[in-house]
PDB file of C-alpha atoms in Angstrom:
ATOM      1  CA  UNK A  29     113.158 -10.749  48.291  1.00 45.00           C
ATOM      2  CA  UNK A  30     111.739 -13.684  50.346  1.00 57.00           C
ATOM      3  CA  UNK A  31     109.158 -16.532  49.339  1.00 88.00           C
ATOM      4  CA  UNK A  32     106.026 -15.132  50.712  1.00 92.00           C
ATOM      5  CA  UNK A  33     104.479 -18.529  50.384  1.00 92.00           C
ATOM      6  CA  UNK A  34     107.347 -19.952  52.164  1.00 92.00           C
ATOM      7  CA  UNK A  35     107.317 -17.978  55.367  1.00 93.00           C
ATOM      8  CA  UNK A  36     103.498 -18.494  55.224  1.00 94.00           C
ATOM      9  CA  UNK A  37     103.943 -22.642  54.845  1.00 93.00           C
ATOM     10  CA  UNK A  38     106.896 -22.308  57.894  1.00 94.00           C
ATOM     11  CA  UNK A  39     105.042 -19.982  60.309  1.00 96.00           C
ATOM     12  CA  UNK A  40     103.798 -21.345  63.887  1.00 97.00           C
ATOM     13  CA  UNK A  41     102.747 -19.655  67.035  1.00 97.00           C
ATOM     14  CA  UNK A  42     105.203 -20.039  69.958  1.00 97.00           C
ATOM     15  CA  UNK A  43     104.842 -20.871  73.120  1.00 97.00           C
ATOM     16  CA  UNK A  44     108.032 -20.810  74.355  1.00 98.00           C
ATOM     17  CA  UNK A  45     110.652 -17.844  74.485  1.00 98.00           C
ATOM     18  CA  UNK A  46     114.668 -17.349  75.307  1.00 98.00           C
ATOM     19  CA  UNK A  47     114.670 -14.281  77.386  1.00 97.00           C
ATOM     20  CA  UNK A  48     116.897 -11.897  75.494  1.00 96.00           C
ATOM     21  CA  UNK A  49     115.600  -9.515  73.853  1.00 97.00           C
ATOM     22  CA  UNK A  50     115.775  -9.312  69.893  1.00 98.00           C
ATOM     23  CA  UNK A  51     117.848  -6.771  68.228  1.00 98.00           C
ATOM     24  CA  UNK A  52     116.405  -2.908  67.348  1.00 98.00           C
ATOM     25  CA  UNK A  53     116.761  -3.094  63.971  1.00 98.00           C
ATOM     26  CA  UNK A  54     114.746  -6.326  63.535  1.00 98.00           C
ATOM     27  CA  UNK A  55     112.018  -4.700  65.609  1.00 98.00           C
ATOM     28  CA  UNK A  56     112.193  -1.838  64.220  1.00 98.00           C
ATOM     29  CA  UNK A  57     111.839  -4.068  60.715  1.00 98.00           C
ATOM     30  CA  UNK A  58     108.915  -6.041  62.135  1.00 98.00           C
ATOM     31  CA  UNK A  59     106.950  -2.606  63.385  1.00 98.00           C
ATOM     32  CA  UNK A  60     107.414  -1.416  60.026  1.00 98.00           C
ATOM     33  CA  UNK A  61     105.515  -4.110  58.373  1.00 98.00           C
ATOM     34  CA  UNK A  62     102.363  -3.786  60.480  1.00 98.00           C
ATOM     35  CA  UNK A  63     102.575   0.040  59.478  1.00 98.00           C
ATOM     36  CA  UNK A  64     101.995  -1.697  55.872  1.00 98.00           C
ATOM     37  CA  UNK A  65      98.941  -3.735  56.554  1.00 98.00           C
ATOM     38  CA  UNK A  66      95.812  -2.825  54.093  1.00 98.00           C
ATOM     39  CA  UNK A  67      93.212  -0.831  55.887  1.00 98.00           C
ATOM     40  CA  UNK A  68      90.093  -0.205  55.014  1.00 97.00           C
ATOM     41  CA  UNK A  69      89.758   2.789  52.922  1.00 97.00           C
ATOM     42  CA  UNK A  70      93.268   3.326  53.978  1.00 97.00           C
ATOM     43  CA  UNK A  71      92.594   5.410  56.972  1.00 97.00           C
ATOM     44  CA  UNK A  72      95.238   2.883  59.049  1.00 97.00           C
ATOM     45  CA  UNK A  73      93.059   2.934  62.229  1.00 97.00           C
ATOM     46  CA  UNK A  74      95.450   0.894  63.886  1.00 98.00           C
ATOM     47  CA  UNK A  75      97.874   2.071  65.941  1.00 98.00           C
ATOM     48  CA  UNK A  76     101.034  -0.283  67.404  1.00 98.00           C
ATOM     49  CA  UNK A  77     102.705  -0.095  70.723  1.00 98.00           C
ATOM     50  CA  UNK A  78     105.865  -2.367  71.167  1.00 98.00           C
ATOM     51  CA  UNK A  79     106.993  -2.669  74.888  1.00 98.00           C
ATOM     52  CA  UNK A  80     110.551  -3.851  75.587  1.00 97.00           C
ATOM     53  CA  UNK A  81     110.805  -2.469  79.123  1.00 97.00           C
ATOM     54  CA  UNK A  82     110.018  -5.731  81.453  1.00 97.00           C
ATOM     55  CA  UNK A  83     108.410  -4.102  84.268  1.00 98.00           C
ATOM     56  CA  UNK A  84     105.341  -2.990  81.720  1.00 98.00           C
ATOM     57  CA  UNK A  85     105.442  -6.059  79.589  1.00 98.00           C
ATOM     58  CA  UNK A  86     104.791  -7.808  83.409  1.00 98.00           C
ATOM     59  CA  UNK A  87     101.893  -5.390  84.309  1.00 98.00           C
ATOM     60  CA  UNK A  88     100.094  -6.580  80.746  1.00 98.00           C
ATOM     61  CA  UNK A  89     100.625  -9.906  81.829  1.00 98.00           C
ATOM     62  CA  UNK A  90      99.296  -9.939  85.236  1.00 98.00           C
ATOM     63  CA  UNK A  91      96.267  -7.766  83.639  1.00 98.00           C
ATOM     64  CA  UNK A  92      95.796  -9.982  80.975  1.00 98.00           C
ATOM     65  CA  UNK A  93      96.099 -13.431  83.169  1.00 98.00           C
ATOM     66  CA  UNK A  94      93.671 -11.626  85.279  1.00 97.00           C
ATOM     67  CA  UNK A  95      91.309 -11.676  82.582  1.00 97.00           C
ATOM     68  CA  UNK A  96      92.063 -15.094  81.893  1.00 96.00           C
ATOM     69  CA  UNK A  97      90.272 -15.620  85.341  1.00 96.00           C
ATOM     70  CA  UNK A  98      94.068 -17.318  85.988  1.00 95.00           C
ATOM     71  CA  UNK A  99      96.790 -15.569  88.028  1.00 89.00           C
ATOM     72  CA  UNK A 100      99.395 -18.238  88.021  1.00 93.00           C
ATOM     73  CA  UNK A 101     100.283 -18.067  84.643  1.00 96.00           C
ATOM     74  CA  UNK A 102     101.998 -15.998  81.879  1.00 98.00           C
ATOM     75  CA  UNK A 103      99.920 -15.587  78.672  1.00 98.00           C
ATOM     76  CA  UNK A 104     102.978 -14.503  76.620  1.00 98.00           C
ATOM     77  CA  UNK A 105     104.483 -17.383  77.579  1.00 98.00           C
ATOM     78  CA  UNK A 106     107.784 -15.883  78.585  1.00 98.00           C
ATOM     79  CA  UNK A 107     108.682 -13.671  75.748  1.00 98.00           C
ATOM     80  CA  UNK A 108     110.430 -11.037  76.551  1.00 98.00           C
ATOM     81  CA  UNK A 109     108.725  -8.503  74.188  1.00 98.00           C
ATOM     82  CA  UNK A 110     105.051  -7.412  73.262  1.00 98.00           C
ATOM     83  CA  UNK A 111     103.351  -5.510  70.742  1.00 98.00           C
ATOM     84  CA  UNK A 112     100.026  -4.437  71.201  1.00 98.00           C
ATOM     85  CA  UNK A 113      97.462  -2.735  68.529  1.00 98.00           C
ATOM     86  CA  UNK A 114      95.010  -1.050  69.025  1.00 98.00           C
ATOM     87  CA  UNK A 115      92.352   0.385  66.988  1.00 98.00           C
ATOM     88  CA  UNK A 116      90.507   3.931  66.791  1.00 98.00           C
ATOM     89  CA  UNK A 117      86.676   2.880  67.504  1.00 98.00           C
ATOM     90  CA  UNK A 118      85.164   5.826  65.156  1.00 97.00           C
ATOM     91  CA  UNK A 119      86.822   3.180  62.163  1.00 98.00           C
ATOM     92  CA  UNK A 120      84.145   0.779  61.169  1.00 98.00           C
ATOM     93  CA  UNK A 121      87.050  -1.184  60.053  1.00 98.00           C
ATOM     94  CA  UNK A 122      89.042  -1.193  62.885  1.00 98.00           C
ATOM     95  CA  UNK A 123      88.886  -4.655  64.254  1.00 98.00           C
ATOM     96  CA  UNK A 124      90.363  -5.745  60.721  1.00 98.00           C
ATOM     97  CA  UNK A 125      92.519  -3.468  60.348  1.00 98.00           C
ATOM     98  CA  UNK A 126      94.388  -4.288  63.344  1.00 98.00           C
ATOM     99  CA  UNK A 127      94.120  -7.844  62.559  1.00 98.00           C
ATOM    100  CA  UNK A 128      95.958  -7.495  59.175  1.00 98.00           C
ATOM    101  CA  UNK A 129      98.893  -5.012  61.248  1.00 98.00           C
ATOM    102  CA  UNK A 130      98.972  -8.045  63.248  1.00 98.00           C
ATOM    103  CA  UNK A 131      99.489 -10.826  60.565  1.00 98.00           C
ATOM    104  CA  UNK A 132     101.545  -8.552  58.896  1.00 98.00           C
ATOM    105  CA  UNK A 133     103.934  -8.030  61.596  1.00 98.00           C
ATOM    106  CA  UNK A 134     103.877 -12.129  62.422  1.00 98.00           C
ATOM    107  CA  UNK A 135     104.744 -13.155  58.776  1.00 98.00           C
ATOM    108  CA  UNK A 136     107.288 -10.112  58.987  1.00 98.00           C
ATOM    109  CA  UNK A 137     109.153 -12.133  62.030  1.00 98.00           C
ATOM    110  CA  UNK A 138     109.297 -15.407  60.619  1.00 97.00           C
ATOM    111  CA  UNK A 139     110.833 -14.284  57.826  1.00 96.00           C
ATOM    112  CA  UNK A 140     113.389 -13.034  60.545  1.00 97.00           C
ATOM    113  CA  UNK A 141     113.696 -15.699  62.079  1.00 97.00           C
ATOM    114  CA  UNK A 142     111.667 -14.463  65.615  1.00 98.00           C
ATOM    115  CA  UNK A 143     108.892 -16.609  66.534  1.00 98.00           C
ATOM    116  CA  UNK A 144     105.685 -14.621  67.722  1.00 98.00           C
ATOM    117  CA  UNK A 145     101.969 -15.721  69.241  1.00 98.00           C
ATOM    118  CA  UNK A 146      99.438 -13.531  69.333  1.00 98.00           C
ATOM    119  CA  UNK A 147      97.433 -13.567  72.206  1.00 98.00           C
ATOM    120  CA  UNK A 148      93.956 -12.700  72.895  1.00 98.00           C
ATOM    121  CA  UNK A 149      92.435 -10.167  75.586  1.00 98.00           C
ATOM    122  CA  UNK A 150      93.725  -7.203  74.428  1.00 98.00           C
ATOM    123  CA  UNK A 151      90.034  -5.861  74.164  1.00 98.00           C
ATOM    124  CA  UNK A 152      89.465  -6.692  77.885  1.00 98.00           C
ATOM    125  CA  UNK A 153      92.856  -4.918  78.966  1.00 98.00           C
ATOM    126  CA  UNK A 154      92.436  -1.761  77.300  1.00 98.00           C
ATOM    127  CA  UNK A 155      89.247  -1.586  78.475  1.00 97.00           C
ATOM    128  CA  UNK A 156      89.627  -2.035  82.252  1.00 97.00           C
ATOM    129  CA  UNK A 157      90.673   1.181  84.121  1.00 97.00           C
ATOM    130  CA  UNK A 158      94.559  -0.010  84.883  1.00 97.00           C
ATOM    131  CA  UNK A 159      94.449  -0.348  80.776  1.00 98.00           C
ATOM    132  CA  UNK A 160      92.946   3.015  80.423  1.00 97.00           C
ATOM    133  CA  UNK A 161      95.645   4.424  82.509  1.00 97.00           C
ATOM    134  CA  UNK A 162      98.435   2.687  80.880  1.00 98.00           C
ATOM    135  CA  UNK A 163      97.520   3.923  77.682  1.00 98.00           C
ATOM    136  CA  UNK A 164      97.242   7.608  78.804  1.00 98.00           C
ATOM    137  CA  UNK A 165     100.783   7.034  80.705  1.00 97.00           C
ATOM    138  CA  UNK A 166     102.383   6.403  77.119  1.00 97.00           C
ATOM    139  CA  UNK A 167     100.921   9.505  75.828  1.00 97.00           C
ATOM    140  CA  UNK A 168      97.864   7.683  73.538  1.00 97.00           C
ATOM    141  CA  UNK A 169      94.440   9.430  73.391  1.00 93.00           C
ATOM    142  CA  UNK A 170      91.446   8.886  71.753  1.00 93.00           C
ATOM    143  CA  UNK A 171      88.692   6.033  72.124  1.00 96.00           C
ATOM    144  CA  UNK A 172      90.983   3.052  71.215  1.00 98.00           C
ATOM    145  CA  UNK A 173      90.046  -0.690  71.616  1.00 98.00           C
ATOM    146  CA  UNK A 174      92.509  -3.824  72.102  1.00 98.00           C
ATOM    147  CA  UNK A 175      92.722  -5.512  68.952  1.00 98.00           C
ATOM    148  CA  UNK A 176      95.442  -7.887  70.054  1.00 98.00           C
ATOM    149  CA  UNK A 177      99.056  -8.702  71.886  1.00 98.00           C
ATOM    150  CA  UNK A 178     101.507 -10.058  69.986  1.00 98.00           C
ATOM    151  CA  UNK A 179     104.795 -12.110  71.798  1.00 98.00           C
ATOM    152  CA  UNK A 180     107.726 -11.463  69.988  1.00 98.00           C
ATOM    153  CA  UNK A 181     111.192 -13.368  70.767  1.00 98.00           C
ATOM    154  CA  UNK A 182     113.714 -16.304  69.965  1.00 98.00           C
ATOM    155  CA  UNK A 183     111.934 -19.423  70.316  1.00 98.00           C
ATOM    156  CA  UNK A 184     113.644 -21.849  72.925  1.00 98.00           C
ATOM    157  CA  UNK A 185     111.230 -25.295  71.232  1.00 95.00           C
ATOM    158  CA  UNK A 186     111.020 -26.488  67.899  1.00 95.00           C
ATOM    159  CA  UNK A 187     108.431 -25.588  66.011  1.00 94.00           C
ATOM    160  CA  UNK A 188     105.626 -27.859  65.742  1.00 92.00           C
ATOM    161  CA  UNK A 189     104.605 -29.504  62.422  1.00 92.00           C
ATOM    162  CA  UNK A 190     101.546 -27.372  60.124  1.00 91.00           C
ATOM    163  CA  UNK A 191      98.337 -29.276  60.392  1.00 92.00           C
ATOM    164  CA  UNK A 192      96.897 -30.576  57.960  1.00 94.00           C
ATOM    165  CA  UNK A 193      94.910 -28.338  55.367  1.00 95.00           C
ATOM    166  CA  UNK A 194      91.264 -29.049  55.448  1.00 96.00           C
ATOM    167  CA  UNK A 195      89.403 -30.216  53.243  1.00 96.00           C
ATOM    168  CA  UNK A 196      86.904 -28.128  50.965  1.00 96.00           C
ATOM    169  CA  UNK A 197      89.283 -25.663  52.347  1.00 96.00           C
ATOM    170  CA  UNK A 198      89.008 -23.427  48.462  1.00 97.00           C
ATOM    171  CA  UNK A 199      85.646 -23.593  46.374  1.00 96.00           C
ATOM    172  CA  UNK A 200      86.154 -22.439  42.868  1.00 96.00           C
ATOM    173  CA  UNK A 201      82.895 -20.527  41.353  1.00 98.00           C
ATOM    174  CA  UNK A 202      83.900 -20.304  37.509  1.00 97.00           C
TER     175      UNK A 202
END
């Protein structure tokens, strides 16, 4: 078993990507740790959709550049894979519960050894009507909002140093 606390200390978003695509079984790994994410009241609201095929991972792009209000630019910053989640809107819980598959699935990767971002907007895609239609092409129904994209690939930088902790970062109340 890994050092949780390790692969927490070492993980960093990416912002650059090699453009193969990482192996099924370590997707398949990293998928299955979102699945595992607490939920609130464990109804698992979230639901995850990992695209592989380039053409679609491209559309999501351009969409969610568009909402960017920027056109020139890749928001996944070339990875060659996405995840999305999504959660079901009759969930009061659902915007944390698809923010926990997410983190999940990110601390999942590192200890891989795939670097991942996640990146904003998914709200806005899903929403727009090229979203909408998207989501009924794959065969998903049901009032579902973008909770967020994640890149998934090898990284082609180093990874940056952590930050610093702040300060008064943990208050004790004995």
């Amino acid at each position: 078993m890994s050092d949780i606390l390790q692969t927490l200390k070492e993980r960093r978003s990416c912002r650059k990507y090699k453009s193969e695509l990482i192996p099924q079984e370590t997707l398949d790994k990293i998928l299955e740790a979102g699945t595992f994410a607490a939920s609130g009241m464990g109804k698992q609201s979230a639901i995850i959709v990992a695209i592989t095929n380039k053409e679609i991972r491209d559309k999501i792009s351009e969409l969610n550049a568009r909402v960017m209000g920027k056109t020139d630019i890749d928001p996944f910053y070339g990875a060659p894979e996405i995840i999305v989640v999504l959660g079901a809107k009759d969930v009061p819980t659902h915007t944390h519960d698809g923010s926990l598959v997410l983190g999940n699935m990110m601390n999942e990767a590192e200890s891989l050894g795939v670097a991942t971002c996640w990146i904003h907007r998914a709200k806005e895609v899903f929403e727009s009507d090229e979203g909408k239609a998207l989501l009924a092409s794959w065969g998903i129904t049901g009032d579902y909002e973008g909770i967020g994209n994640l890149a998934v690939g090898f990284a082609d930088a180093p990874k940056n140093a952590p930050a610093p902790r702040k300060e008064n970062y943990i208050y004790y109340v004995k």
